[in-house]
XYZ file of C-alpha atoms in Angstrom:
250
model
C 3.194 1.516 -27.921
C 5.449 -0.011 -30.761
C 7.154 3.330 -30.920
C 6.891 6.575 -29.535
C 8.306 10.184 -29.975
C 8.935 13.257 -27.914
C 6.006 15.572 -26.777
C 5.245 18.511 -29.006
C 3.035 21.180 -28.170
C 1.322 18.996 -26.100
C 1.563 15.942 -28.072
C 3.313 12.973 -28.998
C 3.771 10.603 -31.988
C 3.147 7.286 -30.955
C 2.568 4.077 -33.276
C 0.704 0.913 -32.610
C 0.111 -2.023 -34.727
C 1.666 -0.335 -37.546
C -0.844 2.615 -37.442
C 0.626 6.110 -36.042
C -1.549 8.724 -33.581
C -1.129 11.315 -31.181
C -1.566 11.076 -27.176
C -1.415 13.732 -24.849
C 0.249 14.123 -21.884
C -2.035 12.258 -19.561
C -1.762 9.433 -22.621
C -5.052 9.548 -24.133
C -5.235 9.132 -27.871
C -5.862 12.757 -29.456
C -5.770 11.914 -32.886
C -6.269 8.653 -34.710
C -5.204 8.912 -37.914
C -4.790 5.737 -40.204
C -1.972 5.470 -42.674
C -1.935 1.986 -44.463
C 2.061 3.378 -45.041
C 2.915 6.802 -44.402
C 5.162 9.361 -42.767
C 4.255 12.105 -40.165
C 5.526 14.523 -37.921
C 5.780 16.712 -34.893
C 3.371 18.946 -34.174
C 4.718 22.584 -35.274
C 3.070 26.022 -34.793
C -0.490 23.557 -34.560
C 0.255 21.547 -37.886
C 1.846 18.374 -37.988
C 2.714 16.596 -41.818
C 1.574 13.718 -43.159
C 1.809 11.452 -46.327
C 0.388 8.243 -46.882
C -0.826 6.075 -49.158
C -3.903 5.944 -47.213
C -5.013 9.045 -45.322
C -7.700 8.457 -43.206
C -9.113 11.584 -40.968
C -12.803 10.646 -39.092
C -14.905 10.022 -42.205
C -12.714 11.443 -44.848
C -10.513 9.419 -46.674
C -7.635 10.586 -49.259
C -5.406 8.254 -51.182
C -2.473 9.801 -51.957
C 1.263 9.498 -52.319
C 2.079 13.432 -51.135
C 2.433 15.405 -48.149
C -0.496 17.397 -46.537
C -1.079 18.953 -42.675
C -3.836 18.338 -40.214
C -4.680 20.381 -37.040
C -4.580 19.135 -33.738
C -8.040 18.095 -34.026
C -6.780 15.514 -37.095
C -8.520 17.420 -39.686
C -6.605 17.761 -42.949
C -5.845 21.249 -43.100
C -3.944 21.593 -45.980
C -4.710 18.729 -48.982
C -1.770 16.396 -49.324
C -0.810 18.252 -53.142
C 3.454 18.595 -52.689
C 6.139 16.113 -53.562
C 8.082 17.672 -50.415
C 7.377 19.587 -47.278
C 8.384 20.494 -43.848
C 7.388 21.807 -40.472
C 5.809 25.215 -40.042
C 8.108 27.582 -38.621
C 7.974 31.514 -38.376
C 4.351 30.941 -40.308
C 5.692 29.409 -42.955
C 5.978 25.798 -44.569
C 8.849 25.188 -47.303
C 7.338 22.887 -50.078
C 8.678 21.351 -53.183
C 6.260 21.022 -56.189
C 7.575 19.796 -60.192
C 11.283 19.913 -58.594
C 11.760 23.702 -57.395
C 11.156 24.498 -53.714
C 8.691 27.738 -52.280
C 6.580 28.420 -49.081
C 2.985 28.582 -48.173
C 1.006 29.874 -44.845
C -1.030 28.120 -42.725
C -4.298 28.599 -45.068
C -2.113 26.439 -47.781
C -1.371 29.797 -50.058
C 1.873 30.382 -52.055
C 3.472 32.814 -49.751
C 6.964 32.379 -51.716
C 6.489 30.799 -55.441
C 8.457 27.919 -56.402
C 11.800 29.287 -57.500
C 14.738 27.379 -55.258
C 16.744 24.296 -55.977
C 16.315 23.611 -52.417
C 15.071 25.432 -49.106
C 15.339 25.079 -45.158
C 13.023 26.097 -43.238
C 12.341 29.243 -42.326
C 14.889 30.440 -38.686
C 15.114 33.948 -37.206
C 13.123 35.365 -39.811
C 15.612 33.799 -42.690
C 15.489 30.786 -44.741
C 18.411 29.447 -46.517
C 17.673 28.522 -50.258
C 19.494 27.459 -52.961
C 20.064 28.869 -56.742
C 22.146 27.760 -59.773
C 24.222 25.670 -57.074
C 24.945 29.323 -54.667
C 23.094 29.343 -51.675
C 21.959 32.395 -49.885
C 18.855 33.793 -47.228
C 15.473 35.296 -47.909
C 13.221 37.121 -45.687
C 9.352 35.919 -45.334
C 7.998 37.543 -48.250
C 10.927 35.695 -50.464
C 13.188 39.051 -50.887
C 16.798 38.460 -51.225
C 18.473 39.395 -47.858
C 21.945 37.948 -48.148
C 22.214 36.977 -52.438
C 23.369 33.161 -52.729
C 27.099 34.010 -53.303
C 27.820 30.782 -50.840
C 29.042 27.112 -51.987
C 27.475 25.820 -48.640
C 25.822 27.544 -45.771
C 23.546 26.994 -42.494
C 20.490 28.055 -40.774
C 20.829 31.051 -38.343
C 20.917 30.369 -34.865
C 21.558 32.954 -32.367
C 21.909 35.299 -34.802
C 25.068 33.526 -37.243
C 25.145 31.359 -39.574
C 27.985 29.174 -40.842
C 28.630 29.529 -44.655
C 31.389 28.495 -46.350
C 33.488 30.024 -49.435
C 35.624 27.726 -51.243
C 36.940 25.669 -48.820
C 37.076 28.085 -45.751
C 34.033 28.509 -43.689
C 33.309 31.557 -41.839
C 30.203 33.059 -39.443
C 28.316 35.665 -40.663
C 25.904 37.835 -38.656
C 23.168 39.789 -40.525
C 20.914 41.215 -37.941
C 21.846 44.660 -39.790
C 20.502 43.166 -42.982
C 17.238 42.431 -41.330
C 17.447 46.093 -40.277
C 18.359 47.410 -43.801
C 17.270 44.738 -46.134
C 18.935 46.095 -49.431
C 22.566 46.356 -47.360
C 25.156 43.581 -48.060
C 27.587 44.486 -45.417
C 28.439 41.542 -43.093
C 30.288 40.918 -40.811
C 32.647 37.981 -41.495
C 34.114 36.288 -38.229
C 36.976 33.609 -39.223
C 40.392 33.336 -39.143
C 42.595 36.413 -38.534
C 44.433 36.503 -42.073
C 40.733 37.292 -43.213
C 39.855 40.853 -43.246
C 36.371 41.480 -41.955
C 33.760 43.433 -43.567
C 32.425 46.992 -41.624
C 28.821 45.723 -40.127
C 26.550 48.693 -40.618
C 25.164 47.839 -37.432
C 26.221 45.669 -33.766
C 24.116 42.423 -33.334
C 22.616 41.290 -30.334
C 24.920 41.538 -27.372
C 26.615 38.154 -25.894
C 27.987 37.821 -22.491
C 31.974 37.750 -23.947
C 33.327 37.401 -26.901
C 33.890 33.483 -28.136
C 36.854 31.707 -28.962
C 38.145 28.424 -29.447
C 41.285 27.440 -29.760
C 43.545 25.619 -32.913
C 46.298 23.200 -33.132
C 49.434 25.869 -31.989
C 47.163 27.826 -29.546
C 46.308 29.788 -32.402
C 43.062 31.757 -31.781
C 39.486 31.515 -34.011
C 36.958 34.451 -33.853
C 33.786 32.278 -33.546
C 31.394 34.920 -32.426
C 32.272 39.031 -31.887
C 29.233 41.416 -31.261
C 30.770 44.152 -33.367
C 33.118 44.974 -35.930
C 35.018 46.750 -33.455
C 35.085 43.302 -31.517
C 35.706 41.179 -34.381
C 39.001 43.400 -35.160
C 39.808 43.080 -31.491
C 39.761 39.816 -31.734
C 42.296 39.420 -35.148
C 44.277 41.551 -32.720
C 44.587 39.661 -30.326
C 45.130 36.522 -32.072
C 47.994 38.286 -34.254
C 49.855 39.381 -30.415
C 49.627 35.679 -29.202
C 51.145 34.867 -32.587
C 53.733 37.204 -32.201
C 54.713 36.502 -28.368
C 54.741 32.796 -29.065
C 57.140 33.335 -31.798
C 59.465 35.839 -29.502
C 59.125 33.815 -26.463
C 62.161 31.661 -25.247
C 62.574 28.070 -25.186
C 62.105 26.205 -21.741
């Protein structure tokens, strides 16, 4: 092979003399599609994207310039029609058409309409989009779950996400929001001059709380379970503050 990628659901990207396909994992060609220039992907959820300027699926041919999906058979799924796209993920597929950003499902329907100055895809049941330059997280039917009240933020993983306020960041859970989509209370794990905010709920448990420490041994709340935890934690940072301060000289 010329080049080759990782396996994904069973397959893996592979390219040779110019043109990319699929093998599996004994290394037999799976798909052979033919892209006279082009860009494709993983597999995802049984899609993969493409966009070429030649599209070439068994007997069907479509010239084009925009991304589309095939199957893991190489048929074109979903028409190559968007001027951006991404992987499938919880069911869903962010695409950009005429400059704003939405999401379709895997039969190529708007799920979302195009409304967003930008999207990410779709991670633990929230997508991150942006709005008049604020970015904030929508469920899968494109209600507002967290409003974009953020100058920067990230995808959630393991239930927080990293989102930044002027120039502080901070981690946010919002597994009560998911619970309780119209509340806005989150918790707000940062440094401990910042007050946090009353969860109306306890996210998923984690073995023990997570720290890490600062230049002068101070103490950052990374991760708390509760709000109970998260205060805990200021606590505790604000007594190793203290003792430093009061401790003697050596």
């Amino acid at each position: 092979f010329d080049s080759a990628g990782t396996f994904s659901e069973g397959l893996a990207l592979v390219e040779v003399g110019g043109n990319p396909g699929y093998i599996d994992i004994r290394g037999n060609m799976a798909i052979r599609p033919k892209f006279n220039s082009g860009t494709y992907s993983d597999f995802s959820e049984g899609m993969a994207l493409v966009k070429g300027s030649l599209i070439q699926m068994g007997s069907s041919a479509t010239v084009s310039g925009l991304y589309g999906y095939i199957d893991r058979n190489g048929s074109i799924m979903i028409d190559p029609q968007f001027s951006y796209a991404g992987n499938f993920s919880d069911q869903r597929a962010v695409v950009s058409k005429a400059g704003k950003f939405g999401f379709i499902n895997r039969s190529g329907n708007v799920n979302i309409k195009s409304q967003f100055d930008s999207a990410n895809s779709f991670s633990e049941r929230l997508a991150k989009v942006e709005l008049h330059g604020k970015f904030g997280y929508i469920d899968q039917e494109g209600k507002w779950v967290i409003k974009p009240v953020y100058d920067a933020a990230g995808d959630f993983k393991q239930g927080l996400a990293r989102v930044r306020k002027g120039k502080r960041w901070y981690f946010i859970n919002c597994e009560q929001c998911l619970a309780s989509p119209h509340s806005q209370k989150i918790s707000w794990v940062g440094p401990p001059e910042v007050k946090p905010v009353p969860a109306t709920r306890p996210v998923a448990p984690i073995t023990e709380p997570v720290y890490q420490k600062k230049p002068g041994d101070m103490r950052y709340c990374l991760a708390a379970r509760t709000n109970a935890e998260i205060v805990a934690c200021v606590a505790k940072a604000e007594r190793e503050k203290k003792n430093k301060a009061t401790r003697p000289a050596r």
